[in-house]
mmCIF file of C-alpha atoms in Angstrom:
data_model
loop_
_atom_site.group_PDB
_atom_site.id
_atom_site.type_symbol
_atom_site.label_atom_id
_atom_site.label_comp_id
_atom_site.label_asym_id
_atom_site.label_seq_id
_atom_site.Cartn_x
_atom_site.Cartn_y
_atom_site.Cartn_z
ATOM 1 C CA UNK A 1217 38.159 138.115 -70.974
ATOM 2 C CA UNK A 1218 37.748 134.963 -73.037
ATOM 3 C CA UNK A 1219 40.457 132.371 -73.418
ATOM 4 C CA UNK A 1220 42.184 132.135 -76.805
ATOM 5 C CA UNK A 1221 40.684 129.509 -79.065
ATOM 6 C CA UNK A 1222 42.875 126.421 -79.269
ATOM 7 C CA UNK A 1223 44.385 125.629 -82.628
ATOM 8 C CA UNK A 1224 44.729 122.127 -83.898
ATOM 9 C CA UNK A 1225 48.416 121.112 -84.078
ATOM 10 C CA UNK A 1226 49.695 119.813 -87.420
ATOM 11 C CA UNK A 1227 52.019 116.814 -87.629
ATOM 12 C CA UNK A 1228 53.826 115.864 -90.843
ATOM 13 C CA UNK A 1229 55.327 112.380 -91.240
ATOM 14 C CA UNK A 1230 58.037 112.099 -93.896
ATOM 15 C CA UNK A 1231 59.771 109.056 -95.350
ATOM 16 C CA UNK A 1232 61.417 108.421 -98.699
ATOM 17 C CA UNK A 1233 58.593 106.727 -100.595
ATOM 18 C CA UNK A 1234 55.599 107.813 -98.476
ATOM 19 C CA UNK A 1235 54.266 104.321 -99.031
ATOM 20 C CA UNK A 1236 54.882 102.544 -95.722
ATOM 21 C CA UNK A 1237 56.306 104.054 -92.534
ATOM 22 C CA UNK A 1238 54.905 107.567 -92.873
ATOM 23 C CA UNK A 1239 51.510 106.285 -94.004
ATOM 24 C CA UNK A 1240 51.309 103.863 -91.070
ATOM 25 C CA UNK A 1241 52.271 106.633 -88.638
ATOM 26 C CA UNK A 1242 49.715 109.002 -90.169
ATOM 27 C CA UNK A 1243 47.043 106.311 -89.974
ATOM 28 C CA UNK A 1244 47.758 105.672 -86.308
ATOM 29 C CA UNK A 1245 47.866 109.339 -85.323
ATOM 30 C CA UNK A 1246 44.642 110.123 -87.179
ATOM 31 C CA UNK A 1247 42.884 107.190 -85.477
ATOM 32 C CA UNK A 1248 44.363 107.721 -82.009
ATOM 33 C CA UNK A 1249 43.853 111.508 -81.920
ATOM 34 C CA UNK A 1250 40.196 111.325 -82.882
ATOM 35 C CA UNK A 1251 40.639 114.271 -85.210
ATOM 36 C CA UNK A 1252 42.253 116.566 -82.635
ATOM 37 C CA UNK A 1253 45.435 116.750 -84.722
ATOM 38 C CA UNK A 1254 45.841 117.645 -88.389
ATOM 39 C CA UNK A 1255 47.841 114.721 -89.781
ATOM 40 C CA UNK A 1256 49.817 114.822 -93.034
ATOM 41 C CA UNK A 1257 52.438 112.676 -94.727
ATOM 42 C CA UNK A 1258 54.794 113.051 -97.675
ATOM 43 C CA UNK A 1259 57.912 111.566 -99.238
ATOM 44 C CA UNK A 1260 61.131 112.827 -100.736
ATOM 45 C CA UNK A 1261 60.778 110.301 -103.592
ATOM 46 C CA UNK A 1262 57.138 109.128 -103.447
ATOM 47 C CA UNK A 1263 56.227 105.700 -104.763
ATOM 48 C CA UNK A 1264 53.397 105.171 -107.213
ATOM 49 C CA UNK A 1265 51.279 103.325 -104.650
ATOM 50 C CA UNK A 1266 51.177 102.207 -101.035
ATOM 51 C CA UNK A 1267 53.130 99.190 -99.858
ATOM 52 C CA UNK A 1268 50.465 96.432 -99.860
ATOM 53 C CA UNK A 1269 52.075 94.686 -96.885
ATOM 54 C CA UNK A 1270 51.904 97.922 -94.866
ATOM 55 C CA UNK A 1271 48.234 98.237 -95.834
ATOM 56 C CA UNK A 1272 47.641 94.650 -94.686
ATOM 57 C CA UNK A 1273 49.491 95.167 -91.395
ATOM 58 C CA UNK A 1274 47.430 98.284 -90.628
ATOM 59 C CA UNK A 1275 44.188 96.500 -91.558
ATOM 60 C CA UNK A 1276 45.029 93.963 -88.851
ATOM 61 C CA UNK A 1277 44.877 96.905 -86.422
ATOM 62 C CA UNK A 1278 41.520 98.034 -87.805
ATOM 63 C CA UNK A 1279 43.024 101.048 -89.587
ATOM 64 C CA UNK A 1280 42.313 101.452 -93.292
ATOM 65 C CA UNK A 1281 45.008 103.429 -95.097
ATOM 66 C CA UNK A 1282 43.968 102.387 -98.614
ATOM 67 C CA UNK A 1283 42.750 105.898 -99.486
ATOM 68 C CA UNK A 1284 46.184 107.400 -98.798
ATOM 69 C CA UNK A 1285 48.266 108.446 -101.797
ATOM 70 C CA UNK A 1286 52.061 108.853 -101.781
ATOM 71 C CA UNK A 1287 52.747 112.596 -102.054
ATOM 72 C CA UNK A 1288 55.871 114.589 -102.879
ATOM 73 C CA UNK A 1289 57.270 116.538 -99.934
ATOM 74 C CA UNK A 1290 57.053 120.300 -100.451
ATOM 75 C CA UNK A 1291 58.596 123.038 -98.332
ATOM 76 C CA UNK A 1292 55.111 124.529 -97.799
ATOM 77 C CA UNK A 1293 54.018 121.347 -96.002
ATOM 78 C CA UNK A 1294 56.921 121.628 -93.586
ATOM 79 C CA UNK A 1295 56.343 125.345 -93.083
ATOM 80 C CA UNK A 1296 52.655 124.700 -92.267
ATOM 81 C CA UNK A 1297 53.425 121.939 -89.731
ATOM 82 C CA UNK A 1298 54.101 122.236 -86.018
ATOM 83 C CA UNK A 1299 55.855 118.865 -85.746
ATOM 84 C CA UNK A 1300 57.857 117.139 -88.494
ATOM 85 C CA UNK A 1301 58.754 113.486 -88.023
ATOM 86 C CA UNK A 1302 61.298 112.112 -90.494
ATOM 87 C CA UNK A 1303 61.848 108.421 -91.052
ATOM 88 C CA UNK A 1304 64.973 107.830 -93.063
ATOM 89 C CA UNK A 1305 64.767 110.702 -95.552
ATOM 90 C CA UNK A 1306 68.018 112.199 -94.319
ATOM 91 C CA UNK A 1307 68.669 115.847 -95.010
ATOM 92 C CA UNK A 1308 66.141 116.176 -97.851
ATOM 93 C CA UNK A 1309 63.599 117.636 -95.447
ATOM 94 C CA UNK A 1310 63.738 121.441 -95.283
ATOM 95 C CA UNK A 1311 64.269 122.946 -91.837
ATOM 96 C CA UNK A 1312 62.407 126.032 -90.647
ATOM 97 C CA UNK A 1313 62.922 127.797 -87.301
ATOM 98 C CA UNK A 1314 60.263 127.249 -84.664
ATOM 99 C CA UNK A 1315 59.269 123.767 -85.812
ATOM 100 C CA UNK A 1316 59.696 120.639 -83.733
ATOM 101 C CA UNK A 1317 61.714 118.013 -85.604
ATOM 102 C CA UNK A 1318 62.216 114.369 -84.690
ATOM 103 C CA UNK A 1319 63.935 111.624 -86.646
ATOM 104 C CA UNK A 1320 62.564 108.170 -85.993
ATOM 105 C CA UNK A 1321 65.089 105.490 -86.914
ATOM 106 C CA UNK A 1322 62.792 102.830 -88.360
ATOM 107 C CA UNK A 1323 63.442 99.975 -90.753
ATOM 108 C CA UNK A 1324 61.927 100.390 -94.216
ATOM 109 C CA UNK A 1325 59.039 97.945 -94.723
ATOM 110 C CA UNK A 1326 59.583 97.872 -98.512
ATOM 111 C CA UNK A 1327 60.118 94.299 -99.648
ATOM 112 C CA UNK A 1328 59.779 92.923 -96.108
ATOM 113 C CA UNK A 1329 57.559 89.981 -95.147
ATOM 114 C CA UNK A 1330 54.426 90.644 -93.100
ATOM 115 C CA UNK A 1331 56.040 89.445 -89.849
ATOM 116 C CA UNK A 1332 58.777 92.090 -90.166
ATOM 117 C CA UNK A 1333 56.286 94.792 -91.171
ATOM 118 C CA UNK A 1334 54.230 93.954 -88.072
ATOM 119 C CA UNK A 1335 57.313 94.626 -85.915
ATOM 120 C CA UNK A 1336 57.872 97.970 -87.686
ATOM 121 C CA UNK A 1337 54.152 98.777 -87.351
ATOM 122 C CA UNK A 1338 54.206 98.060 -83.622
ATOM 123 C CA UNK A 1339 57.283 100.261 -83.166
ATOM 124 C CA UNK A 1340 55.515 103.068 -85.041
ATOM 125 C CA UNK A 1341 52.380 102.614 -82.915
ATOM 126 C CA UNK A 1342 54.369 102.982 -79.686
ATOM 127 C CA UNK A 1343 56.145 106.091 -80.968
ATOM 128 C CA UNK A 1344 52.883 107.653 -82.159
ATOM 129 C CA UNK A 1345 51.283 106.977 -78.769
ATOM 130 C CA UNK A 1346 54.174 108.773 -77.076
ATOM 131 C CA UNK A 1347 53.963 111.685 -79.500
ATOM 132 C CA UNK A 1348 50.216 111.978 -78.984
ATOM 133 C CA UNK A 1349 50.598 111.915 -75.203
ATOM 134 C CA UNK A 1350 53.213 114.656 -75.407
ATOM 135 C CA UNK A 1351 51.104 116.803 -77.740
ATOM 136 C CA UNK A 1352 48.007 116.374 -75.594
ATOM 137 C CA UNK A 1353 50.011 117.209 -72.479
ATOM 138 C CA UNK A 1354 51.297 120.394 -74.093
ATOM 139 C CA UNK A 1355 47.803 121.307 -75.259
ATOM 140 C CA UNK A 1356 46.339 120.647 -71.812
ATOM 141 C CA UNK A 1357 49.093 122.787 -70.287
ATOM 142 C CA UNK A 1358 48.149 125.648 -72.578
ATOM 143 C CA UNK A 1359 44.456 125.301 -71.789
ATOM 144 C CA UNK A 1360 45.001 125.570 -68.046
ATOM 145 C CA UNK A 1361 46.947 128.837 -68.231
ATOM 146 C CA UNK A 1362 45.065 132.102 -67.836
#
């Protein structure tokens, strides 16, 4: 009997403008997971473009998020995700049974100087590392069961 094929978990990061926090988190998780996780981001009120200071702060880490585009949050995105991380969007994010939800209380980098955005970026990096470790631990636990 063959083992079931593993499915790639999907993580959705949500913030109001989808121009800073959620894009930084998505950039980190995509880079740190090496493609083992499907990473998405969206916003309840998406901006027209990324926060240039967030882009600069991520570039300092060697992560290019310039191709990312702020996207409107849709219920289908939440439904299709295994983990939904909100970052200050309040109750605008739809809730579906069976999904893992976390709310990360992070300052908004909009209008902040680079030094403050670096602090926010570093907080996001630490949280993403913890999330990735947890997801990999859960996946490894599933793989070892017969």
